[in-house]
PDB file of C-alpha atoms in Angstrom:
ATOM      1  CA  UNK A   5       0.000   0.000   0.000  1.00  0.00           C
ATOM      2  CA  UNK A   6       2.704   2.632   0.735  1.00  0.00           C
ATOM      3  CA  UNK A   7       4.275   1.870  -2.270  1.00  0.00           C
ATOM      4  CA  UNK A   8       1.678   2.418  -4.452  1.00  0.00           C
ATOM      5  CA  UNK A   9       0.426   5.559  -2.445  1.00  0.00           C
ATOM      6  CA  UNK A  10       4.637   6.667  -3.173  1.00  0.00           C
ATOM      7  CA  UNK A  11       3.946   5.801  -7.035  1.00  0.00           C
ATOM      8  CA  UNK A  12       0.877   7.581  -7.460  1.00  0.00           C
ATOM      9  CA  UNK A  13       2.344  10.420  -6.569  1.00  0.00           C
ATOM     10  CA  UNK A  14       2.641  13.178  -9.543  1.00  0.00           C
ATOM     11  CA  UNK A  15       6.794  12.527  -9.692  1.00  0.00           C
ATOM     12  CA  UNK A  16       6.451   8.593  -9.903  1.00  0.00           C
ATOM     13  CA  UNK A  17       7.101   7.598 -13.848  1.00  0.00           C
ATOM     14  CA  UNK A  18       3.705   5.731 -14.210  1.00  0.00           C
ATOM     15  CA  UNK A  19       1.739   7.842 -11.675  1.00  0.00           C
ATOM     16  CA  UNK A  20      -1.693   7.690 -10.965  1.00  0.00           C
ATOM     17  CA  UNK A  21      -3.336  10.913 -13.087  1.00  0.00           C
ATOM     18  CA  UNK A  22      -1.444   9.443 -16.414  1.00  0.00           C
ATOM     19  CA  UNK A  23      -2.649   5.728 -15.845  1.00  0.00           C
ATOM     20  CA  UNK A  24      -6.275   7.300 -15.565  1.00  0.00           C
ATOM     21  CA  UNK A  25      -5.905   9.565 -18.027  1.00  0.00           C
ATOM     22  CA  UNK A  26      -4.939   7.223 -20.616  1.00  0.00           C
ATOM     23  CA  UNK A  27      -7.849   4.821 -19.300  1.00  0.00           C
ATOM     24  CA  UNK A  28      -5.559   2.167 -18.160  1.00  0.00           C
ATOM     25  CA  UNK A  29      -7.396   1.064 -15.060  1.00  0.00           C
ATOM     26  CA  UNK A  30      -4.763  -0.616 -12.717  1.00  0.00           C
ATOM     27  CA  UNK A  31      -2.572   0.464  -9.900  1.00  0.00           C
ATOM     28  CA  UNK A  32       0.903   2.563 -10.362  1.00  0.00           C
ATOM     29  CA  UNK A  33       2.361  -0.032  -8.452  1.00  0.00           C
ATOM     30  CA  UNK A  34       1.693  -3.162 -10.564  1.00  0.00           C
ATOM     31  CA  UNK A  35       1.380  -1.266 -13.818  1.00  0.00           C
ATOM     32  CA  UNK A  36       5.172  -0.110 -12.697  1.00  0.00           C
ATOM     33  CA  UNK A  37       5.915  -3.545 -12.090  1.00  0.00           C
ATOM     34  CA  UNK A  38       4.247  -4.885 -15.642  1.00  0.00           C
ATOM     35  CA  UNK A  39       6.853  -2.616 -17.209  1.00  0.00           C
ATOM     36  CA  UNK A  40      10.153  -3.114 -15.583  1.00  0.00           C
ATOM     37  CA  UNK A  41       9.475  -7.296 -16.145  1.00  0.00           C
ATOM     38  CA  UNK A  42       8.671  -6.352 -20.038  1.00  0.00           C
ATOM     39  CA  UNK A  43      12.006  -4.373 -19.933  1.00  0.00           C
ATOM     40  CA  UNK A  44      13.956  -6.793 -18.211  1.00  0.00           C
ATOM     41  CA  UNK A  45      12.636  -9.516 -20.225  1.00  0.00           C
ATOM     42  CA  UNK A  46      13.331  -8.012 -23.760  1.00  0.00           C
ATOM     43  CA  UNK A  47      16.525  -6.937 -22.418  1.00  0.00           C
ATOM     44  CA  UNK A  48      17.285 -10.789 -22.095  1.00  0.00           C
ATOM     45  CA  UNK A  49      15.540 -11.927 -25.501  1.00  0.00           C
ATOM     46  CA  UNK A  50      16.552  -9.292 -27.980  1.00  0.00           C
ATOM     47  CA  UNK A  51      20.422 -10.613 -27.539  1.00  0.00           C
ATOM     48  CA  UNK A  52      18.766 -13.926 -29.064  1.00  0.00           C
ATOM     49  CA  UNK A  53      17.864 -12.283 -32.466  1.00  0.00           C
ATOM     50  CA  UNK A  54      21.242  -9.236 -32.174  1.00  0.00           C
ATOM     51  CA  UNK A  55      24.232  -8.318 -29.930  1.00  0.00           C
ATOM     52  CA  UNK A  56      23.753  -7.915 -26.091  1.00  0.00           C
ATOM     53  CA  UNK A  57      24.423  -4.062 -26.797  1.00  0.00           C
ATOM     54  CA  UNK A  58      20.951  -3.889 -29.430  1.00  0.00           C
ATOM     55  CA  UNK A  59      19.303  -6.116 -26.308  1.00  0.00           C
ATOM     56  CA  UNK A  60      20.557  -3.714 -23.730  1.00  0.00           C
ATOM     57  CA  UNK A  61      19.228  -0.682 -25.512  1.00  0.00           C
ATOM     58  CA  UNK A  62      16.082  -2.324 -26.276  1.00  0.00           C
ATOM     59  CA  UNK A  63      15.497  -2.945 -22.757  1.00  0.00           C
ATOM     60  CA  UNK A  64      16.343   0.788 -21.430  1.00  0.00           C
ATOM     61  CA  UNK A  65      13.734   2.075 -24.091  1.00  0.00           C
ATOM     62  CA  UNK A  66      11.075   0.090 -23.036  1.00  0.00           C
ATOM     63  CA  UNK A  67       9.880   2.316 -20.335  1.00  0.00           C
ATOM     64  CA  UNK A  68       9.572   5.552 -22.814  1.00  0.00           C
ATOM     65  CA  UNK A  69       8.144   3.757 -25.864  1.00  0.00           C
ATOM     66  CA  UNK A  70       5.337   3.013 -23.143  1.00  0.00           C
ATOM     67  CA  UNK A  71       5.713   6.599 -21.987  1.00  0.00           C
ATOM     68  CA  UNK A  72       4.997   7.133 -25.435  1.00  0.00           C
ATOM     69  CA  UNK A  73       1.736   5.062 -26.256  1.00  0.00           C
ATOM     70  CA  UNK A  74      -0.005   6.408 -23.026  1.00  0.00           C
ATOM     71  CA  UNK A  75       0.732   9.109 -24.218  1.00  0.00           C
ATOM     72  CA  UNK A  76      -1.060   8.838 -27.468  1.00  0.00           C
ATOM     73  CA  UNK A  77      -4.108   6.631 -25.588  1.00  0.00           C
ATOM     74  CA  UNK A  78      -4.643  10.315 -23.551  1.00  0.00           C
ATOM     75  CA  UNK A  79      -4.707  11.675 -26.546  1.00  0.00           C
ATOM     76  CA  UNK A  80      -7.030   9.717 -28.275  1.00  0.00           C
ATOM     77  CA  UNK A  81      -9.243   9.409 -25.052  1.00  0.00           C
ATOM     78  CA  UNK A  82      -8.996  13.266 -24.760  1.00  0.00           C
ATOM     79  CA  UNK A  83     -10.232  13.833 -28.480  1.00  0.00           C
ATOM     80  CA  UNK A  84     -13.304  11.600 -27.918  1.00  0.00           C
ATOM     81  CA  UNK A  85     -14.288  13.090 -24.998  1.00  0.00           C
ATOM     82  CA  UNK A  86     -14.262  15.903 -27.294  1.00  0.00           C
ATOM     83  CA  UNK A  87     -16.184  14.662 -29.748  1.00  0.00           C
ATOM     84  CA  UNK A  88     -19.370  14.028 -27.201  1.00  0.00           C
ATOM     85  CA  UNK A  89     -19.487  16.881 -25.714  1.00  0.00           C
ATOM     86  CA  UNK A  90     -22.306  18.379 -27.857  1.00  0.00           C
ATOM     87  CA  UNK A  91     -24.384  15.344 -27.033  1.00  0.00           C
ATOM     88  CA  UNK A  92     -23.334  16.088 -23.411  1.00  0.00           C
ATOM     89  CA  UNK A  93     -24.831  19.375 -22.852  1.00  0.00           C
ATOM     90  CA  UNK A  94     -27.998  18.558 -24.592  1.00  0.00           C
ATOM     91  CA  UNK A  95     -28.655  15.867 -22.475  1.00  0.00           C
ATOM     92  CA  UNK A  96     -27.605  18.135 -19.528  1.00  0.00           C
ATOM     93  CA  UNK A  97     -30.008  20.644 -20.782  1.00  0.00           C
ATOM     94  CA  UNK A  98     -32.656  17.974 -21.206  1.00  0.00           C
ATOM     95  CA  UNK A  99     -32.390  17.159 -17.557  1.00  0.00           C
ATOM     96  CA  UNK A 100     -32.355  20.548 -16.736  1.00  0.00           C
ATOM     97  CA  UNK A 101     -36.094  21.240 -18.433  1.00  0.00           C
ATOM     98  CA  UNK A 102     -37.251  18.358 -17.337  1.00  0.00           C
ATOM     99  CA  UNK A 103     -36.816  20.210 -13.717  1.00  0.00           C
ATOM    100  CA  UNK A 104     -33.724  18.257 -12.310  1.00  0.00           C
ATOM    101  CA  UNK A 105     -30.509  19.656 -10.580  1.00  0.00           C
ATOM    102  CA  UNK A 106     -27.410  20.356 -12.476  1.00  0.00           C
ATOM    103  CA  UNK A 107     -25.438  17.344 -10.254  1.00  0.00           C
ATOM    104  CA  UNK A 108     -28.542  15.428 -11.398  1.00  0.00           C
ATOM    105  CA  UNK A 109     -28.816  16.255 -14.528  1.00  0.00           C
ATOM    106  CA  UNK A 110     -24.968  15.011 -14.696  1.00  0.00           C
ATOM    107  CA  UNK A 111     -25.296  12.065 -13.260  1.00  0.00           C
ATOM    108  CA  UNK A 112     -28.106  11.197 -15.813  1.00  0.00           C
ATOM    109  CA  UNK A 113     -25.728  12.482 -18.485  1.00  0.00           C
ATOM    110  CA  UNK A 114     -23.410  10.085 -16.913  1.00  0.00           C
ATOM    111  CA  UNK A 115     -25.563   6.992 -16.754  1.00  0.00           C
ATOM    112  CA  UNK A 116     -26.715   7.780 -20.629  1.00  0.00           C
ATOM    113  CA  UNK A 117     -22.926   8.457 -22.218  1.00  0.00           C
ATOM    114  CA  UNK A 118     -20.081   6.252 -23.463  1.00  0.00           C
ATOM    115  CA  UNK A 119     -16.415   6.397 -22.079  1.00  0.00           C
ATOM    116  CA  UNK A 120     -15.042   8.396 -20.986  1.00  0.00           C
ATOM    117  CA  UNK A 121     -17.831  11.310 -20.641  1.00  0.00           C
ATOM    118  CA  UNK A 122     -19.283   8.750 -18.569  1.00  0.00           C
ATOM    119  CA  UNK A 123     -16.296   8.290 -16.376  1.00  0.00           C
ATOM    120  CA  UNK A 124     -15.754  12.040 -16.105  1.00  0.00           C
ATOM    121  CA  UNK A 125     -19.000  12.605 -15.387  1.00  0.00           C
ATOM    122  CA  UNK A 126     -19.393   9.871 -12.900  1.00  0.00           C
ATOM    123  CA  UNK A 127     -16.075  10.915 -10.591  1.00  0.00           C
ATOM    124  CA  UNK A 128     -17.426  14.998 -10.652  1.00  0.00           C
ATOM    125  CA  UNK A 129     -20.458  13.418  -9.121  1.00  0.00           C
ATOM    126  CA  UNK A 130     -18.751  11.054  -7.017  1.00  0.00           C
ATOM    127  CA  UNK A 131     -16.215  13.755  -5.844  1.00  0.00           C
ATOM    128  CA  UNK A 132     -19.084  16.152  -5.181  1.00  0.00           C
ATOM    129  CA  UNK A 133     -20.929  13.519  -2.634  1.00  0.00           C
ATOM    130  CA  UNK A 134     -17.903  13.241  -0.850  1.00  0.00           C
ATOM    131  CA  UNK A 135     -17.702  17.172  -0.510  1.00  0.00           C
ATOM    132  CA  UNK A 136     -15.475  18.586  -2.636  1.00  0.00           C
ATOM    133  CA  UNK A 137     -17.110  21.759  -4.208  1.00  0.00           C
ATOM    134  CA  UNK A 138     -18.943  21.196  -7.322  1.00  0.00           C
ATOM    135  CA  UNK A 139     -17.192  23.801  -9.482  1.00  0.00           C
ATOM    136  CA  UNK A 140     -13.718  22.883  -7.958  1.00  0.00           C
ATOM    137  CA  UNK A 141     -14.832  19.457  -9.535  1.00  0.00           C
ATOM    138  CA  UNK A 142     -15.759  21.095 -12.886  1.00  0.00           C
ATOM    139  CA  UNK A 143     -12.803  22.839 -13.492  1.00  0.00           C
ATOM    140  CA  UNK A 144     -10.379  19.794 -12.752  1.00  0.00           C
ATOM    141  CA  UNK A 145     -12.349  17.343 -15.054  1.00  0.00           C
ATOM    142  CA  UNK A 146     -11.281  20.389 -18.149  1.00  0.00           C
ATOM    143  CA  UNK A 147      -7.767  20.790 -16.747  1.00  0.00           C
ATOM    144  CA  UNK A 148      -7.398  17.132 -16.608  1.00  0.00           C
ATOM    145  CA  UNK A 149      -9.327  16.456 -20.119  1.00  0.00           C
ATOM    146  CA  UNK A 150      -7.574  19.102 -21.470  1.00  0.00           C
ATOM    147  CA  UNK A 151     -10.850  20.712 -22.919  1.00  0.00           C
ATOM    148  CA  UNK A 152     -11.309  24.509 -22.891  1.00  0.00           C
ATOM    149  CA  UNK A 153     -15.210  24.093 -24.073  1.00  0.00           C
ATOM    150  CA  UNK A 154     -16.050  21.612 -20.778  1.00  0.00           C
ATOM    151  CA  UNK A 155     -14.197  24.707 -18.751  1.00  0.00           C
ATOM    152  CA  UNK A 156     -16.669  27.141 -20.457  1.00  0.00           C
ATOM    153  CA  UNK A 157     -19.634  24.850 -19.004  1.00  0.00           C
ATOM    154  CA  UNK A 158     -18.027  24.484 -15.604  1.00  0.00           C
ATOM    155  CA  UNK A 159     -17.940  28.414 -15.388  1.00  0.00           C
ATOM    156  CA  UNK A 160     -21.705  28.730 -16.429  1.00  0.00           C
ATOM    157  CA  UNK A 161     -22.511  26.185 -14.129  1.00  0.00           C
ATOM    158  CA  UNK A 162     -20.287  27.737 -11.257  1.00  0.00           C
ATOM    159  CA  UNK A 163     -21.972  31.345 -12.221  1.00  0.00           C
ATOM    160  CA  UNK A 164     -25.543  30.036 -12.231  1.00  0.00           C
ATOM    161  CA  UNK A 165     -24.789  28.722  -8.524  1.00  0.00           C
ATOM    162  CA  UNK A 166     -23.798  31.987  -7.709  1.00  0.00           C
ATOM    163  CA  UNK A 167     -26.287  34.418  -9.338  1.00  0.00           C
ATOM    164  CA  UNK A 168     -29.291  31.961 -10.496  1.00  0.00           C
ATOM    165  CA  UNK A 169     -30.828  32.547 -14.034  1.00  0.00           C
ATOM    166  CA  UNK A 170     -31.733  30.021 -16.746  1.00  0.00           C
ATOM    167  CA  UNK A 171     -28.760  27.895 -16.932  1.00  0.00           C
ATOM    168  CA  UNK A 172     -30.095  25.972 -19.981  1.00  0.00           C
ATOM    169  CA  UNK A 173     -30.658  28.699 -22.012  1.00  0.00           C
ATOM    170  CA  UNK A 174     -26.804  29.928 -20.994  1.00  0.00           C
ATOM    171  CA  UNK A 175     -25.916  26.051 -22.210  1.00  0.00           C
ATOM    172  CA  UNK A 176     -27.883  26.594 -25.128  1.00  0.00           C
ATOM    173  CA  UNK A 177     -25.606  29.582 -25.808  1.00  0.00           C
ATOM    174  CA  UNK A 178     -22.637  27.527 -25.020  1.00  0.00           C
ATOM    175  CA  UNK A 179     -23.437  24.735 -27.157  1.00  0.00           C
ATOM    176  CA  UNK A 180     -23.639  26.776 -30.122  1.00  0.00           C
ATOM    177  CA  UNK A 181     -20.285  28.205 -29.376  1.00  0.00           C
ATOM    178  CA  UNK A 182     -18.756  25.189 -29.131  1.00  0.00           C
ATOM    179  CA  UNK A 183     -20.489  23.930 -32.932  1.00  0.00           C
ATOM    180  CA  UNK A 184     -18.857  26.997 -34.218  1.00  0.00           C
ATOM    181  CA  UNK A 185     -15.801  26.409 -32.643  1.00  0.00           C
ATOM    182  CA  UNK A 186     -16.137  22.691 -33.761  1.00  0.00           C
ATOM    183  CA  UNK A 187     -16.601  23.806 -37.421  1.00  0.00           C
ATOM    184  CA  UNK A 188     -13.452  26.037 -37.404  1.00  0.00           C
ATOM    185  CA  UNK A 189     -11.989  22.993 -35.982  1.00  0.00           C
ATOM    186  CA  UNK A 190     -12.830  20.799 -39.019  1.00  0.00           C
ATOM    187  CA  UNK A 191     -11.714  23.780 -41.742  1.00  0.00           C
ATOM    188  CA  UNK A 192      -8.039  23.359 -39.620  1.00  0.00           C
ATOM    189  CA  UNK A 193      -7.620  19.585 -39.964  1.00  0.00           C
ATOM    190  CA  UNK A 194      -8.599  19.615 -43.590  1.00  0.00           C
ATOM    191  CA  UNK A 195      -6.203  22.018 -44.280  1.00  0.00           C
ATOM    192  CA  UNK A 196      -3.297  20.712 -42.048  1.00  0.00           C
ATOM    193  CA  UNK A 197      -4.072  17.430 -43.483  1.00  0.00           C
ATOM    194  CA  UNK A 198      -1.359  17.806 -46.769  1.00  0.00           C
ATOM    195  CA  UNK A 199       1.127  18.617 -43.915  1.00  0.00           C
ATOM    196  CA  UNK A 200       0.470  15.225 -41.623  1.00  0.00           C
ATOM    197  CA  UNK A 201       0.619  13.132 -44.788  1.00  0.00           C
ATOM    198  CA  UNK A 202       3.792  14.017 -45.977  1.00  0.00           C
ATOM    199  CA  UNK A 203       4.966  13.430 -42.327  1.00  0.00           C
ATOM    200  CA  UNK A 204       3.939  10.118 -42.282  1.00  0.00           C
ATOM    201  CA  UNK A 205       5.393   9.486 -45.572  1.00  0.00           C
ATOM    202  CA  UNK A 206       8.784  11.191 -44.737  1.00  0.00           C
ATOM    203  CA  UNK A 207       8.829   9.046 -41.462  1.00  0.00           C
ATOM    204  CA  UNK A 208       7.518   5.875 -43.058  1.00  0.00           C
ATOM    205  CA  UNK A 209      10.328   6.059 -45.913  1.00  0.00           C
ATOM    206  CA  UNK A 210      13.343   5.074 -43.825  1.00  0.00           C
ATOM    207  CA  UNK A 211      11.793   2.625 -42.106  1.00  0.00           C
ATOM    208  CA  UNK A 212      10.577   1.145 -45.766  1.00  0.00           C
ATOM    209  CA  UNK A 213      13.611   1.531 -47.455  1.00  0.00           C
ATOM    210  CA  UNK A 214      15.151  -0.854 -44.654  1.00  0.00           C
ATOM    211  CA  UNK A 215      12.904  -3.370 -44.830  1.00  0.00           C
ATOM    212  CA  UNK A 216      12.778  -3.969 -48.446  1.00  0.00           C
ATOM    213  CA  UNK A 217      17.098  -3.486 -48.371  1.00  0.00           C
ATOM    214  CA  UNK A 218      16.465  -6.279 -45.317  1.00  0.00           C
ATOM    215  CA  UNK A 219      14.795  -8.780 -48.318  1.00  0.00           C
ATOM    216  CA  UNK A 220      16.536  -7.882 -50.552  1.00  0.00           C
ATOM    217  CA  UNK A 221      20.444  -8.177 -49.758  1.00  0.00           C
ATOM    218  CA  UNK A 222      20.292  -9.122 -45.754  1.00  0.00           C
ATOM    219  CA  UNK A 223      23.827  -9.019 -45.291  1.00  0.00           C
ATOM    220  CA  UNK A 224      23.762  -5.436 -46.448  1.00  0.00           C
ATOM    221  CA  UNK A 225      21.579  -5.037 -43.060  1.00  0.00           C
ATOM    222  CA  UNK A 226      23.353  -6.999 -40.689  1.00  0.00           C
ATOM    223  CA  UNK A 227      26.498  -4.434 -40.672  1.00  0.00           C
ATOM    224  CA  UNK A 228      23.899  -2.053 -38.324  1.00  0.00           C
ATOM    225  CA  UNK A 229      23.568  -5.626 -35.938  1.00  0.00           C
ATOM    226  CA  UNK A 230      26.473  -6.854 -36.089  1.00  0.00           C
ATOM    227  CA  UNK A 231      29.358  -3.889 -36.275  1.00  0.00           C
ATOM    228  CA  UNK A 232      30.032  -1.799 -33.336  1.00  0.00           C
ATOM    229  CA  UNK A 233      29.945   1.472 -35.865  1.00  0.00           C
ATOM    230  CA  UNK A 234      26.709   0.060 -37.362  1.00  0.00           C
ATOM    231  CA  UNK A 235      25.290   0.225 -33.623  1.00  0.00           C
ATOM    232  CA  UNK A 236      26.417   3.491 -33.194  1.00  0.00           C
ATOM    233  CA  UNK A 237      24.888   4.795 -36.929  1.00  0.00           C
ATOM    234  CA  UNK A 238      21.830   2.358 -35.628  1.00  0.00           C
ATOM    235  CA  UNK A 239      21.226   4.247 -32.362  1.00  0.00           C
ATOM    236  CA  UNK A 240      22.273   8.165 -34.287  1.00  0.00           C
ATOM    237  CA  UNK A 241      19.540   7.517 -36.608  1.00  0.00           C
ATOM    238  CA  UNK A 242      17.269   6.543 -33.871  1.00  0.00           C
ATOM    239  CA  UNK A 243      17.843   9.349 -32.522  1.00  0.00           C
ATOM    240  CA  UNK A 244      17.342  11.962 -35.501  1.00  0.00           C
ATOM    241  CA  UNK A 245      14.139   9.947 -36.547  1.00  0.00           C
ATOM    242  CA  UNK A 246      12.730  10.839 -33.205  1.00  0.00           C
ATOM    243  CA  UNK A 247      13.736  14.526 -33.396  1.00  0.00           C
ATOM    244  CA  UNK A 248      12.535  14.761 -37.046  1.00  0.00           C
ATOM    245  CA  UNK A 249       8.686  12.971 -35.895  1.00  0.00           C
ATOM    246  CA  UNK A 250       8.661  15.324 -32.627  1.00  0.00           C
ATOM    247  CA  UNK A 251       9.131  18.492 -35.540  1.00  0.00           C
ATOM    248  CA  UNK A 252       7.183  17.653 -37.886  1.00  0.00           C
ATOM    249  CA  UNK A 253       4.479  17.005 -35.064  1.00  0.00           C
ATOM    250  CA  UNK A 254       4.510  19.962 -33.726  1.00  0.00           C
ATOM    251  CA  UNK A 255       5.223  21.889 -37.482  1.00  0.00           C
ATOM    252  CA  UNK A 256       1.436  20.566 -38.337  1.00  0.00           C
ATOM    253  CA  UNK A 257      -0.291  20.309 -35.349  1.00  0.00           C
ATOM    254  CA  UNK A 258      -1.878  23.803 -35.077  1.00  0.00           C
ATOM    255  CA  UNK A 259      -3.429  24.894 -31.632  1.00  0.00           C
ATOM    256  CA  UNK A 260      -5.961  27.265 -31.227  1.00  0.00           C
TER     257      UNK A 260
END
């Protein structure tokens, strides 16, 4: 138990707020563990198929590759979340003209959505019960979601507690917003989209050009496994692939 409790702190590498966020729904502690025995045991295998050196530096980058796909899985799970958002406040404001409360008319939201509006919506309720302050909850769920339209509805919501008024017509107004927004959104990623193709196919084309050199003349290949200077060239162009990907991700992802 203390261990876990020490890596779910925000400084442990697998902490608890990434795990979630990604929607990987085990402990720090044994997710932790689940790595460092997938390192240790690649470490041991990849000398099988290379050198110990290739094994050795397969087994230290096993941690950030996984780094790496939470990483995307957050992202993904952030852009869905996204994506149901609209369907979120009209079922809020649904609840809310059928006469409910706003934490009730989120927990029905809750009940009614998919993952991981559901989930989000289910722990703001939960964390409300338990009394933390319902617009304290509101604004952590955007923060941690990474959403900028779910802050906008927190605020209405945390206004209308404050000052009263029609808080589905305000949601109304919101929603709306947020289709505009959503449109503009669209325009972007059809434009940008020339950009991420030719990053894919710059990245792709290395890793192409070895595989079909790896068919056709092996040997050719094997000076990169087998040759301390291929190891080095091996591990240099490892490492300018990833800086190329990381700028050419951020030269086409626009943020706005």
């Amino acid at each position: 138990m203390g261990v876990d409790r020490a890596l779910g702190k925000s400084g442990g590498p697998f902490n608890r707020d990434l795990l979630y966020n990604a929607g990987v729904k085990m402990t720090p502690a044994d997710f932790t563990v689940l790595v460092a025995v997938g390192a240790l045991l690649i470490g041991f295998l990849s000398p099988l198929f290379s050198n110990p050196i290739m094994g050795l530096l397969a087994g230290a980058a096993s941690p950030f590759v996984i780094r790496l796909i939470l990483s995307i899985r957050t992202d993904k799970r952030r852009g869905k979340f996204e994506s149901q958002l609209i369907d979120t406040i009209q079922m809020l404001i649904g609840g809310l003209r059928a006469g409910h409360s706003i934490m009730r008319s989120l927990e029905a939201a809750g009940l009614e959505s998919e993952a991981p509006t559901s989930e989000e919506l289910s722990r703001i309720v939960n964390e409300t019960r338990i009394g933390k302050d319902p617009g304290q909850a509101l604004e952590e769920t955007a923060q941690r979601m990474g959403s900028e339209d779910f802050g906008w509805i927190g605020q209405a919501i945390q206004i209308n507690r404050e000052v009263g008024g029609d808080l589905a017509e305000v949601l109304e107004q919101v929603a709306g917003t947020i289709r505009e927004r959503s449109e503009i959104k669209g325009q972007v990623r059809s434009l940008s989209a020339e950009g991420k193709l030719s990053a894919v196919i710059l990245m792709g084309m290395p890793i192409a050009v070895g595989i079909m050199f790896s068919i056709i003349n092996p040997g050719y290949m094997m000076v990169f496994v087998e040759e301390p200077m291929g190891n080095v060239m091996l591990v240099v162009s490892a490492v300018m692939f990833v800086i190329g990907g990381i700028w050419m991700s951020r030269t086409v992802k626009i943020k706005f």
